[in-house]
Amino acid sequence: MRESGTSFGDVLRRLRTAASLSQEDLAERSGLSQRGISDLERGLRQAPRLETVRMLADALDLSVGDRTALIAAARPGVLPVRVTGPSLLPRPSLPTPLTRLIGRETELVALRTALRDDEVRLLTLTGPGGVGKTRLAIAVASEMQGTFPDGIVFVDLSPLTDPDLVVPAVAAALGVRESPGLPLLNTLVAYIASKQLLLLLDNCEQLLAAAPDLTALLENCPGVTMLATSRTVLRVRGEHAFPLAPLPLPAGDWLPALEELAQVPAMALFIERATAVKPDFDLTTANVAAVAAICQRLDGLPLAIELAAAWVKVLHPDMLLPRLAPRLPQLTGGGRDLPARQRTMRDAITWSYDLLSPQEQAFFRRLAVFAGGFTLAAAESVASSGWSEATRAPVSPALATLDLVGSLLEKSLLEPMAKSANGAGDDKRFRMLETVREFGIDRLAAAGEMDNARERHATYFLQHSASATQDFSMLDVDILIRLAPERDNLRLALAWFDERGDTDALLRLSAMGFGLWFAPGLYMEGLRWFEQALARSHDDVSEARAVVLDGAATLAIFQGDYDRAGAFIAEELRLSRELGGPVLVGRAHTAAGLLAYRRGEFGRAEDLVEEACRILREHVDALPEPVLRLGAAILELGDIALAQEQFDRAARHYENAFARFELGHNLWGMIDAQTGLAAVNLCTGNVERAAMLYVESVDRAEDVGATVLVASALLGLAAVAAESGRPEEGARLLGAALGIADFLSAPMFPRDRPVRDRCLAALTAALGSNRLAAPLAAGETLTLEAAIAEAQTVAAAVMASP
């Protein structure tokens, strides 16, 4: 029970009285209602939104101390109270629409108002496919960027079909990794419990079984609001539904003047989209009746109108209108059991599909097999070339693919994908809207091409992954960037090989996908795929199985599940020896050494890794894999030596490993080795050299998204600052490093302990325990960018000093 006088209402009343303001005065100053303030002071609302608290604090013109007290009363038990400075929460960009939003001004106002209401924690924007839910949700989120201090995070759920992947998808969007031994939902709750953010969950309708997890998230995170888009309500406690109606239409048969009619939202959308494909298109007395009838027949559904408008390049509106006759019976066997607006949407896609040439139809329905988008090369392999002569173009497959994609783009059946927030992938990508893709899947099945298309899709991504890498577990940055956009397609390919019992393909694709699970911290999902492949191949004696065992062991080690990792490694060692491949045997010994190192068994770890090095050195002429494998083993020897404070040995190993990684063009390994070498220099008193190496490492690690290595480098730069007479800056950087490690749920590398101990000793000596707490806590609130900027400033000052 909270003590009297410390509730939010008590604190607010005390501060308002001290400012000589009535509730009416405070309401006027803050922009809140007098009743709302009264409810807060009487305790009827126990946990107001932090935006409300800040509005009250600004209106009361509070000092830092009083502002802190007010925020602390609103969120008791959440310590430390972070008054200034954003969190380390990543702020992924919302998708950037390529066209303007038309005719949704009223809905935008209503949604903004609802999302600012403290009582609305889950708002579900509902409506049929094609009504514009996603577009409107993105628009309202964009307008509310300043309302949620910890950001707005967009999560596209459309590629998912498994409700168990919803929480991992949300965690991945937030950058939250799994914590060893804890359910991911618990880790996610722990990280965002004190955050004030908006989660925009798009396309929830096929994942309704995950709704209880979303409810649990909201119940345990009072500052989190969810805006969901779905064709149906989620049916959970606290849900507020916002049905989205189609665009307003011309009323009846009587048509007003052209200028007035062009402002009717459904008409305005048709005109704008028609002009995009036919610049000289205009609304005239000759076509106005047909355009109005088209919009009316399509019930004002935005996607249906866009599909129709795309055809004005080849069909006059008067010619287009008769083609909009209902065609749904062809899809449903005569039954019209769908809601009217969904029938209209499917009708619209059907007639648009029927207007395509046979070649375009075949290409379109085969593209529906892709999840999460596709490149031109993927479209050519899966949907364009190698099919029957009846649908093959008379020109080269590449040119035919380009023409077909261009044609479907013009007809609004495809859309270009914006570049991802981290710039992943260089190739231009395209996708179908989910409503259109569902139709394409129906047509693919009706044509009897589903199995063929899925097989071609899976085979392509197996070959695509194989061409990208021979050893994905080495975390080649270029390969990660190339394959990361295909994660959903690789999931679909893995599922196909699993369903068909193709053990060899399942093993090989699982092995090559290691980095897609490891780099973003999706350890649990990666282990699930690996264990499925291992279960199917329990009698298999192959290199692919050995590689999968190695990947599974690594993921289990990073999860902290050492017993599980040990079982994988024991089989990996046995299988590698049976196969006799030196790289496999060396890899297995390196994995066993990593496990021993993480367990603190340094002597055993060193013996195992030395044996790996001996085996790999005999085969370094076979570039590049043995060179990189040897580099990884030598790097591990450096880590083992540094953890034991054997600095000379560690330095030799790190320099050797760096040279191997440089020879093999492996940037991740180079950063890792350089960070270790910086730690050696720090611990042996060469602070200036350590500063130079650390700042180079942190810059490179930030560029490639190696956040674990950023944390290690920031820890080192904290120690650099502490030993260079900059204890306040050192304490902030230490706080930032510890905050990032907590954010990643990543245990500290054993090699970092000597650096941390040295840093803490210097800071405690300079500041004392009492003065250390404040800058340490301040550092935890720094953004990643701010922490790196401060670290760069410290390094520059140290390197410039005489």
Short mmCIF file of N, CA and C in Angstrom, two decimals, residues 638-727:
data_model
loop_
_atom_site.label_atom_id
_atom_site.label_comp_id
_atom_site.label_asym_id
_atom_site.label_seq_id
_atom_site.Cartn_x
_atom_site.Cartn_y
_atom_site.Cartn_z
N GLY A 638 43.06 -15.61 -28.06
CA GLY A 638 43.30 -14.29 -27.50
C GLY A 638 42.32 -13.97 -26.38
N ASP A 639 41.06 -14.33 -26.56
CA ASP A 639 40.05 -14.08 -25.53
C ASP A 639 40.37 -14.86 -24.25
N ILE A 640 40.78 -16.11 -24.43
CA ILE A 640 41.10 -16.95 -23.26
C ILE A 640 42.28 -16.35 -22.51
N ALA A 641 43.29 -15.91 -23.24
CA ALA A 641 44.47 -15.32 -22.60
C ALA A 641 44.11 -14.01 -21.90
N LEU A 642 43.32 -13.17 -22.54
CA LEU A 642 42.96 -11.88 -21.94
C LEU A 642 42.13 -12.08 -20.68
N ALA A 643 41.21 -13.05 -20.71
CA ALA A 643 40.39 -13.31 -19.53
C ALA A 643 41.25 -13.71 -18.33
N GLN A 644 42.44 -14.29 -18.61
CA GLN A 644 43.37 -14.68 -17.54
C GLN A 644 44.46 -13.63 -17.31
N GLU A 645 44.31 -12.47 -18.00
CA GLU A 645 45.25 -11.35 -17.88
C GLU A 645 46.66 -11.74 -18.33
N GLN A 646 46.73 -12.60 -19.34
CA GLN A 646 48.01 -12.96 -19.97
C GLN A 646 48.15 -12.07 -21.20
N PHE A 647 48.58 -10.85 -20.96
CA PHE A 647 48.43 -9.80 -21.97
C PHE A 647 49.34 -9.98 -23.18
N ASP A 648 50.59 -10.40 -22.97
CA ASP A 648 51.48 -10.57 -24.12
C ASP A 648 50.96 -11.66 -25.06
N ARG A 649 50.52 -12.79 -24.49
CA ARG A 649 49.99 -13.86 -25.32
C ARG A 649 48.72 -13.41 -26.04
N ALA A 650 47.87 -12.70 -25.32
CA ALA A 650 46.63 -12.22 -25.93
C ALA A 650 46.93 -11.32 -27.12
N ALA A 651 47.91 -10.41 -26.98
CA ALA A 651 48.24 -9.48 -28.06
C ALA A 651 48.70 -10.23 -29.30
N ARG A 652 49.57 -11.23 -29.11
CA ARG A 652 50.05 -12.00 -30.26
C ARG A 652 48.89 -12.69 -30.98
N HIS A 653 48.00 -13.26 -30.21
CA HIS A 653 46.86 -13.96 -30.83
C HIS A 653 45.94 -13.00 -31.57
N TYR A 654 45.67 -11.84 -30.99
CA TYR A 654 44.77 -10.89 -31.64
C TYR A 654 45.37 -10.35 -32.94
N GLU A 655 46.67 -10.05 -32.93
CA GLU A 655 47.32 -9.55 -34.15
C GLU A 655 47.31 -10.61 -35.24
N ASN A 656 47.54 -11.85 -34.85
CA ASN A 656 47.51 -12.96 -35.81
C ASN A 656 46.11 -13.14 -36.37
N ALA A 657 45.11 -13.11 -35.49
CA ALA A 657 43.72 -13.29 -35.93
C ALA A 657 43.30 -12.16 -36.87
N PHE A 658 43.68 -10.94 -36.52
CA PHE A 658 43.31 -9.80 -37.36
C PHE A 658 43.86 -9.99 -38.77
N ALA A 659 45.11 -10.44 -38.87
CA ALA A 659 45.71 -10.64 -40.18
C ALA A 659 44.94 -11.70 -40.97
N ARG A 660 44.50 -12.76 -40.30
CA ARG A 660 43.73 -13.81 -40.99
C ARG A 660 42.39 -13.26 -41.49
N PHE A 661 41.72 -12.51 -40.64
CA PHE A 661 40.42 -11.96 -41.04
C PHE A 661 40.57 -10.94 -42.16
N GLU A 662 41.65 -10.16 -42.10
CA GLU A 662 41.89 -9.18 -43.16
C GLU A 662 42.14 -9.88 -44.49
N LEU A 663 42.88 -10.99 -44.43
CA LEU A 663 43.14 -11.76 -45.64
C LEU A 663 41.85 -12.34 -46.21
N GLY A 664 40.96 -12.75 -45.32
CA GLY A 664 39.68 -13.33 -45.76
C GLY A 664 38.57 -12.31 -45.93
N HIS A 665 38.88 -11.00 -45.78
CA HIS A 665 37.92 -9.90 -45.95
C HIS A 665 36.71 -10.06 -45.04
N ASN A 666 36.95 -10.48 -43.78
CA ASN A 666 35.86 -10.66 -42.83
C ASN A 666 35.87 -9.51 -41.83
N LEU A 667 34.98 -8.52 -42.06
CA LEU A 667 34.98 -7.29 -41.27
C LEU A 667 34.59 -7.55 -39.83
N TRP A 668 33.60 -8.42 -39.60
CA TRP A 668 33.16 -8.71 -38.24
C TRP A 668 34.34 -9.21 -37.40
N GLY A 669 35.09 -10.19 -37.95
CA GLY A 669 36.24 -10.73 -37.23
C GLY A 669 37.31 -9.68 -36.99
N MET A 670 37.53 -8.79 -37.97
CA MET A 670 38.53 -7.74 -37.80
C MET A 670 38.17 -6.81 -36.64
N ILE A 671 36.90 -6.44 -36.56
CA ILE A 671 36.45 -5.57 -35.47
C ILE A 671 36.64 -6.27 -34.13
N ASP A 672 36.26 -7.54 -34.08
CA ASP A 672 36.36 -8.30 -32.83
C ASP A 672 37.81 -8.38 -32.37
N ALA A 673 38.72 -8.71 -33.30
CA ALA A 673 40.13 -8.83 -32.94
C ALA A 673 40.71 -7.48 -32.52
N GLN A 674 40.34 -6.43 -33.20
CA GLN A 674 40.87 -5.10 -32.87
C GLN A 674 40.38 -4.65 -31.49
N THR A 675 39.15 -4.98 -31.14
CA THR A 675 38.62 -4.62 -29.83
C THR A 675 39.40 -5.35 -28.73
N GLY A 676 39.71 -6.63 -28.97
CA GLY A 676 40.52 -7.36 -28.01
C GLY A 676 41.91 -6.77 -27.87
N LEU A 677 42.51 -6.38 -29.00
CA LEU A 677 43.84 -5.77 -28.96
C LEU A 677 43.82 -4.43 -28.22
N ALA A 678 42.75 -3.68 -28.37
CA ALA A 678 42.61 -2.43 -27.63
C ALA A 678 42.58 -2.70 -26.13
N ALA A 679 41.88 -3.76 -25.73
CA ALA A 679 41.82 -4.10 -24.30
C ALA A 679 43.19 -4.44 -23.76
N VAL A 680 44.00 -5.15 -24.54
CA VAL A 680 45.36 -5.48 -24.10
C VAL A 680 46.17 -4.20 -23.89
N ASN A 681 46.08 -3.27 -24.82
CA ASN A 681 46.82 -2.01 -24.69
C ASN A 681 46.37 -1.23 -23.46
N LEU A 682 45.08 -1.22 -23.21
CA LEU A 682 44.57 -0.52 -22.04
C LEU A 682 45.13 -1.13 -20.75
N CYS A 683 45.06 -2.44 -20.68
CA CYS A 683 45.47 -3.12 -19.44
C CYS A 683 46.98 -3.10 -19.23
N THR A 684 47.75 -2.80 -20.28
CA THR A 684 49.21 -2.72 -20.14
C THR A 684 49.70 -1.28 -20.11
N GLY A 685 48.77 -0.33 -19.99
CA GLY A 685 49.16 1.06 -19.76
C GLY A 685 49.29 1.92 -21.00
N ASN A 686 49.09 1.39 -22.18
CA ASN A 686 49.18 2.20 -23.40
C ASN A 686 47.80 2.76 -23.71
N VAL A 687 47.40 3.76 -22.93
CA VAL A 687 46.04 4.28 -22.99
C VAL A 687 45.76 4.97 -24.32
N GLU A 688 46.74 5.71 -24.84
CA GLU A 688 46.53 6.43 -26.10
C GLU A 688 46.31 5.45 -27.25
N ARG A 689 47.13 4.39 -27.30
CA ARG A 689 46.96 3.38 -28.34
C ARG A 689 45.61 2.68 -28.19
N ALA A 690 45.22 2.40 -26.95
CA ALA A 690 43.92 1.77 -26.70
C ALA A 690 42.79 2.66 -27.19
N ALA A 691 42.88 3.95 -26.94
CA ALA A 691 41.84 4.89 -27.37
C ALA A 691 41.69 4.85 -28.88
N MET A 692 42.82 4.84 -29.59
CA MET A 692 42.77 4.84 -31.06
C MET A 692 42.11 3.56 -31.57
N LEU A 693 42.51 2.41 -31.01
CA LEU A 693 41.94 1.14 -31.47
C LEU A 693 40.46 1.03 -31.11
N TYR A 694 40.11 1.45 -29.91
CA TYR A 694 38.72 1.37 -29.49
C TYR A 694 37.81 2.25 -30.36
N VAL A 695 38.26 3.47 -30.66
CA VAL A 695 37.39 4.37 -31.41
C VAL A 695 37.22 3.88 -32.84
N GLU A 696 38.28 3.28 -33.41
CA GLU A 696 38.13 2.68 -34.74
C GLU A 696 37.15 1.51 -34.69
N SER A 697 37.24 0.71 -33.63
CA SER A 697 36.35 -0.44 -33.49
C SER A 697 34.90 -0.01 -33.35
N VAL A 698 34.67 1.01 -32.51
CA VAL A 698 33.28 1.41 -32.27
C VAL A 698 32.67 2.02 -33.53
N ASP A 699 33.48 2.74 -34.31
CA ASP A 699 32.97 3.30 -35.56
C ASP A 699 32.57 2.20 -36.54
N ARG A 700 33.46 1.22 -36.69
CA ARG A 700 33.18 0.13 -37.63
C ARG A 700 32.01 -0.72 -37.15
N ALA A 701 31.99 -1.00 -35.85
CA ALA A 701 30.92 -1.85 -35.31
C ALA A 701 29.57 -1.18 -35.47
N GLU A 702 29.51 0.14 -35.28
CA GLU A 702 28.25 0.85 -35.47
C GLU A 702 27.81 0.75 -36.92
N ASP A 703 28.76 0.90 -37.85
CA ASP A 703 28.43 0.87 -39.27
C ASP A 703 27.79 -0.46 -39.69
N VAL A 704 28.27 -1.57 -39.11
CA VAL A 704 27.79 -2.88 -39.55
C VAL A 704 26.73 -3.45 -38.62
N GLY A 705 26.31 -2.69 -37.60
CA GLY A 705 25.26 -3.15 -36.71
C GLY A 705 25.70 -4.19 -35.70
N ALA A 706 27.02 -4.27 -35.41
CA ALA A 706 27.53 -5.24 -34.44
C ALA A 706 27.43 -4.64 -33.04
N THR A 707 26.22 -4.58 -32.51
CA THR A 707 25.98 -3.85 -31.27
C THR A 707 26.70 -4.48 -30.08
N VAL A 708 26.86 -5.81 -30.07
CA VAL A 708 27.60 -6.46 -28.99
C VAL A 708 29.03 -5.94 -28.95
N LEU A 709 29.64 -5.76 -30.12
CA LEU A 709 31.01 -5.25 -30.17
C LEU A 709 31.06 -3.77 -29.84
N VAL A 710 29.99 -3.02 -30.14
CA VAL A 710 29.91 -1.61 -29.72
C VAL A 710 29.98 -1.52 -28.20
N ALA A 711 29.22 -2.37 -27.52
CA ALA A 711 29.21 -2.34 -26.06
C ALA A 711 30.59 -2.62 -25.50
N SER A 712 31.30 -3.58 -26.09
CA SER A 712 32.65 -3.91 -25.63
C SER A 712 33.59 -2.73 -25.82
N ALA A 713 33.49 -2.05 -26.96
CA ALA A 713 34.36 -0.91 -27.23
C ALA A 713 34.02 0.27 -26.32
N LEU A 714 32.74 0.51 -26.06
CA LEU A 714 32.35 1.60 -25.16
C LEU A 714 32.85 1.34 -23.74
N LEU A 715 32.82 0.08 -23.32
CA LEU A 715 33.38 -0.25 -22.01
C LEU A 715 34.85 0.11 -21.96
N GLY A 716 35.58 -0.21 -23.02
CA GLY A 716 37.00 0.14 -23.06
C GLY A 716 37.23 1.63 -23.05
N LEU A 717 36.41 2.38 -23.78
CA LEU A 717 36.58 3.84 -23.81
C LEU A 717 36.17 4.47 -22.48
N ALA A 718 35.27 3.81 -21.75
CA ALA A 718 34.98 4.28 -20.39
C ALA A 718 36.23 4.17 -19.53
N ALA A 719 36.95 3.05 -19.67
CA ALA A 719 38.19 2.88 -18.91
C ALA A 719 39.25 3.86 -19.38
N VAL A 720 39.30 4.14 -20.68
CA VAL A 720 40.23 5.15 -21.20
C VAL A 720 39.97 6.50 -20.54
N ALA A 721 38.71 6.89 -20.49
CA ALA A 721 38.35 8.17 -19.85
C ALA A 721 38.71 8.17 -18.38
N ALA A 722 38.43 7.06 -17.69
CA ALA A 722 38.71 6.98 -16.25
C ALA A 722 40.19 7.12 -15.97
N GLU A 723 41.03 6.56 -16.82
CA GLU A 723 42.47 6.59 -16.59
C GLU A 723 43.13 7.83 -17.18
N SER A 724 42.33 8.69 -17.79
CA SER A 724 42.86 9.92 -18.39
C SER A 724 42.35 11.16 -17.68
N GLY A 725 41.90 10.99 -16.44
CA GLY A 725 41.44 12.14 -15.67
C GLY A 725 40.08 12.66 -16.08
N ARG A 726 39.23 11.81 -16.66
CA ARG A 726 37.88 12.20 -17.08
C ARG A 726 36.86 11.26 -16.46
N PRO A 727 36.79 11.23 -15.13
CA PRO A 727 35.94 10.24 -14.47
C PRO A 727 34.45 10.40 -14.74
#
